[in-house]
Amino acid sequence: MKRSLIDICDLSTEEIEEMVDVAKDIMRNPQKYSEKCKGKKLAALFFEPSTRTRLSFEAAMYELGGNVLSVSSADSSSASKGESVADTARIVSCYADIIAMRHPKEGAPLVAAMNASIPVINAGDGGHNHPTQTLADICTVSLEKGRLNNLTVGFCGDLKFGRTVHSLIQALSRYSGNRFILISPEELNLPGYIKKDVIEKNRIEYVQTTSLEQVMPELDILYMTRVQKERFFNEEDYLRLKDSYILTPEKLKSARSDLSILHPLPRVNEISVAIDNDPRACYFKQALYGKYMRMALIMKLLGIEP
Amino acid sequence: MNIDSIKNGIVIDHITAGKGMDIYNLLKLDSLDCSVAIIKNVTSVKMGKKDIIKIDADIPINMDILGYIDPGVTVNIIRGGERVEKRSISLPDRLVNVIFCKNPRCITSTEQELPHIFKLTDPANRVYRCAYCESKASGRGI
């Protein structure tokens, strides 16, 4: 049966852990996987600008021995002629074996999955979900901490529109003993329904604060985010909030020595470059792990045994 | 006040007082050419006051709309002047083209041929969310 990944909750915790194991095995034995997707094609349909995610998907498919068909902007596709997402998905199903779709509209990858005859991966739909970033985040946490439970995780920055935050909170809420610290300006607080339907429903302890410095010593993981210009209708609000939290070596002084700093990237100025060489900075490794997780995911959805 | 009994048709009973007209409009009962009676503020032992709608024809009723607007109603099917069936309504798990998503970032805002699908995510508080963007249903839409 065709399976897609639209929301991180489409995968069970067991499946995510299996994929982390596969990703670790790919890191150890890349040659073993170099022809797993020979003869298969990934359609990378990116209707919104992306560098990391698109290249990560393309690199993942190439490293599995497969090929990539690519649409890198809405302007260069039939979407500019008014073709619907449903029709695009039906047509691409004729040419490719799996779709990775990024779209500015929330729910577009779900519409694609409802109409495609091949698996669809949500590579980011507006400010809604970004499940493969979550797979990268989970893999990073697992590799850096050796566990996915009993962690104090600080989420900092734009928690309102930050889709990676929403998905990671959903994923980590399924593990016992985790505790969340939500650090954001009031205007960018985590939406109430995620607090209620995800965090409180799973009986996860959480604290909401505006001060990063105050909570820094408690954190096992600090998940930084960028205030994204494209999520604002009003430029004034963006300019007012964009520099709310900037992580500097000074602020890190009170942090634990085993803190792991994650960021979905791209970064603008919210993490000082002076931190890049700090052993606690994991964000570049995180991008690498993302590629391995996407390889594991592509194989899983295509029904290819690792 | 007397309203004639119906021979073959439907009586929607136990409507929360004041919601009779909403249900009349949402079920598009104005487009029927049979007799339709809306009786408002009927004295009720259980409810204090209630509305009742009598439809003098056996038409298909969209139970999802009824369940969403007023899950406490009962639908009585009348044949030959006798009640032959009494259906209770519950909150529907899914609504298709009953309410519309108002999130401007939702795919349904630009692709208008898509069915508007809402899922019941919190039965205790009667919360429905858009299946595409997860926005909470606001108001009754339609």
CSV table of C-alpha atoms in Angstrom, one decimal:
chain,number,residue,atom,x,y,z
A,1,MET,CA,0.0,0.0,0.0
A,2,LYS,CA,1.2,3.5,-0.9
A,3,ARG,CA,2.5,5.4,2.1
A,4,SER,CA,3.3,9.1,2.4
A,5,LEU,CA,4.8,11.3,5.1
A,6,ILE,CA,2.8,14.5,5.6
A,7,ASP,CA,2.9,14.9,9.3
A,8,ILE,CA,5.6,13.5,11.7
A,9,CYS,CA,2.8,11.7,13.5
A,10,ASP,CA,2.3,9.5,10.3
A,11,LEU,CA,5.3,7.6,11.7
A,12,SER,CA,5.3,5.7,14.9
A,13,THR,CA,8.1,6.2,17.5
A,14,GLU,CA,9.3,2.6,16.6
A,15,GLU,CA,9.5,3.5,12.9
A,16,ILE,CA,11.4,6.7,13.7
A,17,GLU,CA,13.8,4.8,15.8
A,18,GLU,CA,14.3,2.2,13.1
A,19,MET,CA,15.1,5.0,10.6
A,20,VAL,CA,17.6,6.5,13.0
A,21,ASP,CA,19.3,3.1,13.2
A,22,VAL,CA,19.3,2.9,9.4
A,23,ALA,CA,20.8,6.5,9.2
A,24,LYS,CA,23.5,5.4,11.6
A,25,ASP,CA,24.2,2.4,9.5
A,26,ILE,CA,24.4,4.5,6.3
A,27,MET,CA,27.0,6.7,8.0
A,28,ARG,CA,29.1,3.6,8.8
A,29,ASN,CA,28.6,1.8,5.5
A,30,PRO,CA,27.6,4.2,2.7
A,31,GLN,CA,28.7,1.8,0.0
A,32,LYS,CA,26.1,-0.7,1.1
A,33,TYR,CA,23.4,1.7,0.2
A,34,SER,CA,24.8,3.2,-3.0
A,35,GLU,CA,22.5,1.2,-5.4
A,36,LYS,CA,19.5,0.7,-3.2
A,37,CYS,CA,17.4,3.1,-5.4
A,38,LYS,CA,18.9,2.3,-8.8
A,39,GLY,CA,16.4,3.0,-11.5
A,40,LYS,CA,14.1,5.0,-9.2
A,41,LYS,CA,13.3,8.7,-9.6
A,42,LEU,CA,12.6,11.3,-7.0
A,43,ALA,CA,10.5,14.3,-8.2
A,44,ALA,CA,11.6,17.3,-6.1
A,45,LEU,CA,8.7,19.8,-6.4
A,46,PHE,CA,9.8,23.0,-4.7
A,47,PHE,CA,7.2,25.7,-5.1
A,48,GLU,CA,8.9,27.9,-2.5
A,49,PRO,CA,12.6,28.8,-2.2
A,50,SER,CA,14.8,26.2,-0.5
A,51,THR,CA,18.5,25.4,-0.7
A,52,ARG,CA,19.1,23.0,2.2
A,53,THR,CA,16.1,20.8,2.0
A,54,ARG,CA,16.1,20.5,-1.8
A,55,LEU,CA,19.8,19.7,-2.0
A,56,SER,CA,19.5,17.4,0.9
A,57,PHE,CA,16.7,15.4,-0.9
A,58,GLU,CA,18.6,15.4,-4.1
A,59,ALA,CA,21.9,14.3,-2.5
A,60,ALA,CA,20.0,11.6,-0.6
A,61,MET,CA,18.5,10.2,-3.8
A,62,TYR,CA,21.8,10.3,-5.7
A,63,GLU,CA,23.6,8.6,-2.8
A,64,LEU,CA,21.1,5.8,-3.0
A,65,GLY,CA,21.9,5.4,-6.7
A,66,GLY,CA,18.6,7.0,-7.9
A,67,ASN,CA,17.8,10.0,-10.1
A,68,VAL,CA,16.1,13.3,-9.5
A,69,LEU,CA,13.6,15.3,-11.5
A,70,SER,CA,13.5,18.8,-10.2
A,71,VAL,CA,11.1,21.8,-10.1
A,72,SER,CA,12.8,24.6,-8.2
A,73,SER,CA,10.2,27.4,-8.3
A,74,ALA,CA,6.6,27.9,-8.9
A,75,ASP,CA,7.5,30.2,-11.9
A,76,SER,CA,9.2,27.4,-13.8
A,77,SER,CA,6.3,24.9,-13.5
A,78,SER,CA,2.7,24.6,-14.7
A,79,ALA,CA,1.6,26.1,-11.3
A,80,SER,CA,2.3,29.5,-12.9
A,81,LYS,CA,-0.3,28.6,-15.6
A,82,GLY,CA,-2.8,27.8,-12.8
A,83,GLU,CA,-2.5,24.0,-12.6
A,84,SER,CA,-3.8,22.6,-9.4
A,85,VAL,CA,-1.7,20.7,-6.9
A,86,ALA,CA,-4.0,17.7,-7.4
A,87,ASP,CA,-3.3,17.7,-11.2
A,88,THR,CA,0.4,18.2,-10.8
A,89,ALA,CA,0.5,15.2,-8.4
A,90,ARG,CA,-1.3,13.0,-10.9
A,91,ILE,CA,0.9,14.0,-13.7
A,92,VAL,CA,4.2,13.6,-11.8
A,93,SER,CA,3.0,10.2,-10.7
A,94,CYS,CA,3.4,9.2,-14.4
A,95,TYR,CA,7.1,10.1,-14.4
A,96,ALA,CA,8.6,9.5,-11.0
A,97,ASP,CA,8.5,6.9,-8.2
A,98,ILE,CA,8.3,9.3,-5.2
A,99,ILE,CA,7.6,13.0,-4.7
A,100,ALA,CA,9.2,15.5,-2.2
A,101,MET,CA,7.0,18.6,-2.2
A,102,ARG,CA,7.6,22.1,-0.6
A,103,HIS,CA,4.7,24.5,-1.1
A,104,PRO,CA,3.9,27.9,0.4
A,105,LYS,CA,0.3,26.8,1.1
A,106,GLU,CA,-0.5,24.8,4.2
A,107,GLY,CA,-1.9,21.4,3.3
A,108,ALA,CA,-0.7,21.3,-0.3
A,109,PRO,CA,1.4,18.1,0.2
A,110,LEU,CA,-1.7,16.4,1.7
A,111,VAL,CA,-3.6,17.3,-1.4
A,112,ALA,CA,-0.8,15.9,-3.5
A,113,ALA,CA,-0.8,12.7,-1.4
A,114,MET,CA,-4.6,12.3,-1.9
A,115,ASN,CA,-4.2,12.5,-5.7
A,116,ALA,CA,-0.8,10.9,-6.4
A,117,SER,CA,-0.4,7.2,-7.1
A,118,ILE,CA,3.2,7.4,-5.6
A,119,PRO,CA,4.4,8.3,-2.1
A,120,VAL,CA,4.6,12.0,-1.2
A,121,ILE,CA,6.9,13.5,1.3
A,122,ASN,CA,6.1,16.9,2.8
A,123,ALA,CA,9.2,18.9,2.5
A,124,GLY,CA,7.6,21.9,4.2
A,125,ASP,CA,4.1,23.4,3.7
A,126,GLY,CA,4.1,27.1,4.7
A,127,GLY,CA,4.3,27.6,8.4
A,128,HIS,CA,2.5,24.3,9.1
A,129,ASN,CA,4.7,21.1,9.1
A,130,HIS,CA,8.2,20.1,8.1
A,131,PRO,CA,8.5,16.4,9.1
A,132,THR,CA,11.8,15.6,7.4
A,133,GLN,CA,13.5,18.5,9.4
A,134,THR,CA,12.1,16.8,12.5
A,135,LEU,CA,13.6,13.5,11.4
A,136,ALA,CA,17.0,15.4,11.1
A,137,ASP,CA,16.4,16.9,14.5
A,138,ILE,CA,15.5,13.6,16.1
A,139,CYS,CA,18.5,11.9,14.6
A,140,THR,CA,20.8,14.7,15.9
A,141,VAL,CA,19.3,14.4,19.4
A,142,SER,CA,19.7,10.6,19.4
A,143,LEU,CA,23.3,10.8,18.2
A,144,GLU,CA,24.3,13.7,20.5
A,145,LYS,CA,22.4,12.6,23.6
A,146,GLY,CA,22.1,8.9,23.1
A,147,ARG,CA,18.4,9.0,24.0
A,148,LEU,CA,15.1,10.7,23.1
A,149,ASN,CA,13.6,10.8,26.6
A,150,ASN,CA,14.3,12.5,29.9
A,151,LEU,CA,15.6,15.7,28.2
A,152,THR,CA,15.0,19.4,29.0
A,153,VAL,CA,14.6,21.0,25.6
A,154,GLY,CA,14.5,24.8,25.2
A,155,PHE,CA,12.8,26.1,22.0
A,156,CYS,CA,13.8,29.7,21.3
A,157,GLY,CA,12.7,32.4,18.9
A,158,ASP,CA,9.7,32.2,16.6
A,159,LEU,CA,7.5,29.5,18.2
A,160,LYS,CA,4.3,30.7,16.5
A,161,PHE,CA,5.2,30.3,12.8
A,162,GLY,CA,8.2,28.0,13.3
A,163,ARG,CA,6.9,24.8,11.7
A,164,THR,CA,10.0,22.8,12.7
A,165,VAL,CA,9.3,23.7,16.3
A,166,HIS,CA,5.7,22.4,16.1
A,167,SER,CA,6.8,19.1,14.5
A,168,LEU,CA,9.6,18.5,16.9
A,169,ILE,CA,7.4,19.2,19.9
A,170,GLN,CA,4.9,16.7,18.5
A,171,ALA,CA,7.7,14.1,18.1
A,172,LEU,CA,9.4,14.6,21.5
A,173,SER,CA,6.0,14.7,23.3
A,174,ARG,CA,5.7,11.0,22.6
A,175,TYR,CA,8.7,10.2,24.7
A,176,SER,CA,8.6,10.0,28.5
A,177,GLY,CA,10.3,12.4,30.9
A,178,ASN,CA,10.9,15.2,28.4
A,179,ARG,CA,10.4,18.8,29.6
A,180,PHE,CA,10.0,21.8,27.4
A,181,ILE,CA,11.0,25.4,28.0
A,182,LEU,CA,9.3,27.7,25.5
A,183,ILE,CA,11.3,30.9,25.0
A,184,SER,CA,9.8,33.6,22.8
A,185,PRO,CA,8.4,37.2,22.7
A,186,GLU,CA,4.7,37.2,23.5
A,187,GLU,CA,3.8,37.9,19.9
A,188,LEU,CA,5.6,34.7,18.8
A,189,ASN,CA,4.4,32.3,21.5
A,190,LEU,CA,3.6,28.7,20.7
A,191,PRO,CA,0.0,28.4,19.4
A,192,GLY,CA,-2.4,27.5,22.1
A,193,TYR,CA,-3.7,24.4,20.3
A,194,ILE,CA,-0.2,22.8,20.3
A,195,LYS,CA,0.1,23.5,24.0
A,196,LYS,CA,-3.3,22.0,24.6
A,197,ASP,CA,-3.6,19.2,22.1
A,198,VAL,CA,0.0,18.0,22.1
A,199,ILE,CA,2.0,19.1,25.2
A,200,GLU,CA,-0.8,19.0,27.8
A,201,LYS,CA,-2.5,15.9,26.3
A,202,ASN,CA,0.8,14.0,26.6
A,203,ARG,CA,1.3,15.3,30.1
A,204,ILE,CA,4.6,16.9,29.3
A,205,GLU,CA,5.8,19.5,31.8
A,206,TYR,CA,6.5,22.9,30.2
A,207,VAL,CA,7.4,26.4,31.1
A,208,GLN,CA,6.9,29.6,29.0
A,209,THR,CA,9.3,32.4,29.4
A,210,THR,CA,10.7,35.4,27.6
A,211,SER,CA,14.2,35.1,29.1
A,212,LEU,CA,16.8,32.8,27.5
A,213,GLU,CA,19.5,33.7,30.0
A,214,GLN,CA,17.4,32.7,33.0
A,215,VAL,CA,16.7,29.1,31.8
A,216,MET,CA,20.0,28.5,30.0
A,217,PRO,CA,21.6,26.4,32.9
A,218,GLU,CA,18.7,23.9,32.8
A,219,LEU,CA,18.9,23.0,29.2
A,220,ASP,CA,20.1,19.7,27.6
A,221,ILE,CA,19.1,21.0,24.2
A,222,LEU,CA,18.7,24.5,22.9
A,223,TYR,CA,16.7,24.6,19.7
A,224,MET,CA,17.1,28.0,18.1
A,225,THR,CA,14.9,29.3,15.3
A,226,ARG,CA,14.9,32.2,12.9
A,227,VAL,CA,12.2,34.8,12.8
A,228,GLN,CA,11.1,34.2,9.2
A,229,LYS,CA,10.2,37.2,7.1
A,230,GLU,CA,8.0,35.2,4.7
A,231,ARG,CA,5.6,34.2,7.5
A,232,PHE,CA,4.6,37.9,8.2
A,233,PHE,CA,2.0,39.8,6.4
A,234,ASN,CA,3.2,43.0,7.9
A,235,GLU,CA,6.9,44.1,7.5
A,236,GLU,CA,6.7,46.3,10.6
A,237,ASP,CA,6.0,43.3,12.8
A,238,TYR,CA,8.9,41.4,11.3
A,239,LEU,CA,11.4,44.3,11.8
A,240,ARG,CA,10.3,44.7,15.4
A,241,LEU,CA,10.7,41.0,16.3
A,242,LYS,CA,13.5,39.8,14.1
A,243,ASP,CA,16.3,40.4,16.6
A,244,SER,CA,14.4,39.2,19.7
A,245,TYR,CA,16.9,36.4,20.6
A,246,ILE,CA,20.6,36.3,19.5
A,247,LEU,CA,22.7,33.6,21.0
A,248,THR,CA,26.2,34.9,21.9
A,249,PRO,CA,29.2,33.4,23.7
A,250,GLU,CA,28.3,35.6,26.6
A,251,LYS,CA,24.8,34.0,26.9
A,252,LEU,CA,26.3,30.6,26.7
A,253,LYS,CA,28.5,31.1,29.8
A,254,SER,CA,25.9,29.7,32.1
A,255,ALA,CA,25.0,26.8,29.9
A,256,ARG,CA,26.0,23.2,30.6
A,257,SER,CA,29.1,21.8,29.1
A,258,ASP,CA,27.1,19.0,27.4
A,259,LEU,CA,24.4,21.3,26.0
A,260,SER,CA,23.6,20.6,22.3
A,261,ILE,CA,22.6,23.6,20.2
A,262,LEU,CA,20.4,22.8,17.3
A,263,HIS,CA,19.0,25.1,14.5
A,264,PRO,CA,17.1,24.1,11.4
A,265,LEU,CA,19.0,26.6,9.3
A,266,PRO,CA,19.3,28.9,7.5
A,267,ARG,CA,20.5,31.2,10.2
A,268,VAL,CA,20.5,35.0,9.8
A,269,ASN,CA,22.0,36.5,13.0
A,270,GLU,CA,20.3,34.6,15.7
A,271,ILE,CA,23.4,32.5,16.5
A,272,SER,CA,26.6,34.5,16.6
A,273,VAL,CA,29.3,33.0,14.2
A,274,ALA,CA,31.6,33.0,17.3
A,275,ILE,CA,29.7,30.0,18.5
A,276,ASP,CA,30.2,27.9,15.4
A,277,ASN,CA,33.4,26.3,16.7
A,278,ASP,CA,32.0,25.6,20.1
A,279,PRO,CA,31.7,21.8,20.6
A,280,ARG,CA,28.1,22.4,21.7
A,281,ALA,CA,27.1,23.7,18.3
A,282,CYS,CA,25.4,20.9,16.4
A,283,TYR,CA,23.6,22.7,13.6
A,284,PHE,CA,26.0,21.9,10.8
A,285,LYS,CA,26.1,18.2,11.8
A,286,GLN,CA,22.3,18.4,12.0
A,287,ALA,CA,22.1,19.3,8.3
A,288,LEU,CA,24.3,16.3,7.5
A,289,TYR,CA,22.2,13.9,9.6
A,290,GLY,CA,19.2,15.2,7.7
A,291,LYS,CA,20.5,13.8,4.5
A,292,TYR,CA,20.9,10.3,6.1
A,293,MET,CA,17.4,10.4,7.5
A,294,ARG,CA,16.0,11.4,4.1
A,295,MET,CA,17.8,8.4,2.6
A,296,ALA,CA,16.3,6.1,5.3
A,297,LEU,CA,12.9,7.7,4.6
A,298,ILE,CA,13.0,7.4,0.8
A,299,MET,CA,13.9,3.7,1.2
A,300,LYS,CA,11.1,3.1,3.7
A,301,LEU,CA,8.4,4.8,1.6
A,302,LEU,CA,9.6,2.9,-1.6
A,303,GLY,CA,9.5,-0.4,0.4
A,304,ILE,CA,13.2,-1.0,-0.1
A,305,GLU,CA,14.8,-3.1,2.7
A,306,PRO,CA,17.9,-1.4,4.2
B,1,MET,CA,-51.2,26.8,18.2
B,2,ASN,CA,-52.1,24.0,15.9
B,3,ILE,CA,-49.9,22.7,13.1
B,4,ASP,CA,-51.3,19.9,11.0
B,5,SER,CA,-49.8,16.4,11.5
B,6,ILE,CA,-47.8,15.1,8.6
B,7,LYS,CA,-48.5,11.8,6.8
B,8,ASN,CA,-45.1,11.0,5.3
B,9,GLY,CA,-42.1,13.1,6.1
B,10,ILE,CA,-39.7,14.2,8.8
B,11,VAL,CA,-39.9,15.9,12.2
B,12,ILE,CA,-36.7,17.4,13.5
B,13,ASP,CA,-37.4,17.7,17.3
B,14,HIS,CA,-35.5,18.9,20.3
B,15,ILE,CA,-33.8,21.7,18.4
B,16,THR,CA,-32.2,24.2,20.9
B,17,ALA,CA,-34.5,27.2,21.0
B,18,GLY,CA,-33.3,29.8,18.5
B,19,LYS,CA,-31.5,27.3,16.2
B,20,GLY,CA,-34.6,26.4,14.1
B,21,MET,CA,-34.0,29.0,11.5
B,22,ASP,CA,-30.3,28.2,11.2
B,23,ILE,CA,-31.1,24.6,10.5
B,24,TYR,CA,-33.8,25.6,8.1
B,25,ASN,CA,-31.3,27.6,6.2
B,26,LEU,CA,-28.4,25.2,6.4
B,27,LEU,CA,-30.4,22.3,5.2
B,28,LYS,CA,-31.7,24.5,2.4
B,29,LEU,CA,-35.3,23.7,3.2
B,30,ASP,CA,-36.4,26.9,1.5
B,31,SER,CA,-35.7,25.2,-1.8
B,32,LEU,CA,-38.4,22.5,-1.1
B,33,ASP,CA,-41.8,22.8,-2.7
B,34,CYS,CA,-43.6,20.8,0.1
B,35,SER,CA,-45.0,22.2,3.3
B,36,VAL,CA,-42.4,23.0,5.9
B,37,ALA,CA,-43.3,24.3,9.4
B,38,ILE,CA,-40.8,25.9,11.8
B,39,ILE,CA,-42.3,26.0,15.3
B,40,LYS,CA,-40.3,28.2,17.6
B,41,ASN,CA,-40.1,28.3,21.4
B,42,VAL,CA,-42.3,25.3,22.0
B,43,THR,CA,-42.6,24.5,25.7
B,44,SER,CA,-40.5,21.4,26.6
B,45,VAL,CA,-40.3,19.6,29.9
B,46,LYS,CA,-36.7,18.6,29.3
B,47,MET,CA,-35.4,21.7,27.6
B,48,GLY,CA,-37.6,24.5,28.8
B,49,LYS,CA,-38.0,25.8,25.3
B,50,LYS,CA,-37.2,24.1,22.0
B,51,ASP,CA,-37.8,24.5,18.2
B,52,ILE,CA,-39.3,21.9,15.9
B,53,ILE,CA,-39.2,21.6,12.2
B,54,LYS,CA,-41.8,19.5,10.3
B,55,ILE,CA,-41.2,18.6,6.7
B,56,ASP,CA,-44.1,17.1,4.7
B,57,ALA,CA,-41.9,15.0,2.4
B,58,ASP,CA,-39.4,12.1,2.9
B,59,ILE,CA,-36.2,13.9,1.8
B,60,PRO,CA,-32.6,13.0,2.6
B,61,ILE,CA,-31.3,15.0,5.5
B,62,ASN,CA,-27.7,15.9,6.0
B,63,MET,CA,-27.1,14.5,9.4
B,64,ASP,CA,-23.5,15.9,9.5
B,65,ILE,CA,-24.9,19.5,9.4
B,66,LEU,CA,-27.5,18.7,12.1
B,67,GLY,CA,-24.8,17.0,14.3
B,68,TYR,CA,-22.5,20.0,13.9
B,69,ILE,CA,-25.1,22.7,14.5
B,70,ASP,CA,-27.1,21.0,17.2
B,71,PRO,CA,-26.1,17.5,18.2
B,72,GLY,CA,-29.0,17.1,20.7
B,73,VAL,CA,-31.7,17.0,18.0
B,74,THR,CA,-33.7,13.9,17.2
B,75,VAL,CA,-35.0,13.1,13.7
B,76,ASN,CA,-38.3,11.3,13.5
B,77,ILE,CA,-39.3,9.6,10.3
B,78,ILE,CA,-43.1,9.6,9.7
B,79,ARG,CA,-44.9,7.1,7.4
B,80,GLY,CA,-48.7,6.9,7.1
B,81,GLY,CA,-49.0,9.3,10.0
B,82,GLU,CA,-47.0,7.1,12.4
B,83,ARG,CA,-43.5,7.5,13.6
B,84,VAL,CA,-41.5,4.6,12.2
B,85,GLU,CA,-38.0,5.6,13.2
B,86,LYS,CA,-36.3,7.9,15.7
B,87,ARG,CA,-32.7,8.8,15.0
B,88,SER,CA,-30.4,10.5,17.5
B,89,ILE,CA,-27.7,12.6,16.2
B,90,SER,CA,-24.1,12.7,17.4
B,91,LEU,CA,-21.2,15.0,16.6
B,92,PRO,CA,-19.8,13.9,13.2
B,93,ASP,CA,-16.2,12.8,13.1
B,94,ARG,CA,-15.7,14.5,9.8
B,95,LEU,CA,-17.4,17.4,7.9
B,96,VAL,CA,-17.2,17.7,4.2
B,97,ASN,CA,-18.2,21.0,2.6
B,98,VAL,CA,-20.3,22.0,5.7
B,99,ILE,CA,-17.9,24.7,7.0
B,100,PHE,CA,-15.1,26.5,5.1
B,101,CYS,CA,-11.5,27.1,6.2
B,102,LYS,CA,-10.8,30.8,6.7
B,103,ASN,CA,-7.0,30.5,7.0
B,104,PRO,CA,-5.5,32.6,4.1
B,105,ARG,CA,-2.4,30.3,4.2
B,106,CYS,CA,-4.5,27.1,3.6
B,107,ILE,CA,-4.4,25.4,0.2
B,108,THR,CA,-8.2,25.6,0.1
B,109,SER,CA,-7.9,29.4,-0.1
B,110,THR,CA,-6.3,29.2,-3.6
B,111,GLU,CA,-7.7,25.9,-4.9
B,112,GLN,CA,-11.3,26.4,-4.6
B,113,GLU,CA,-12.4,23.1,-6.1
B,114,LEU,CA,-11.0,21.2,-3.1
B,115,PRO,CA,-13.5,19.8,-0.7
B,116,HIS,CA,-13.4,21.6,2.6
B,117,ILE,CA,-12.8,18.8,5.1
B,118,PHE,CA,-12.8,19.3,8.9
B,119,LYS,CA,-12.0,16.6,11.5
B,120,LEU,CA,-13.4,16.5,15.1
B,121,THR,CA,-10.2,16.8,17.2
B,122,ASP,CA,-11.7,17.6,20.6
B,123,PRO,CA,-15.2,16.1,21.1
B,124,ALA,CA,-15.5,17.5,24.6
B,125,ASN,CA,-15.2,21.0,23.4
B,126,ARG,CA,-16.7,20.4,19.9
B,127,VAL,CA,-13.5,21.5,18.2
B,128,TYR,CA,-13.1,20.9,14.5
B,129,ARG,CA,-9.9,21.5,12.6
B,130,CYS,CA,-9.2,21.8,8.9
B,131,ALA,CA,-7.8,18.5,7.6
B,132,TYR,CA,-5.3,20.5,5.4
B,133,CYS,CA,-3.9,23.2,7.7
B,134,GLU,CA,-5.3,22.2,11.1
B,135,SER,CA,-6.9,25.7,11.6
B,136,LYS,CA,-9.7,25.6,14.1
B,137,ALA,CA,-13.2,26.0,12.6
B,138,SER,CA,-14.5,29.5,13.4
B,139,GLY,CA,-18.2,30.0,13.4
B,140,ARG,CA,-20.5,28.1,11.3
B,141,GLY,CA,-19.4,29.0,7.8
B,142,ILE,CA,-21.4,27.3,5.1
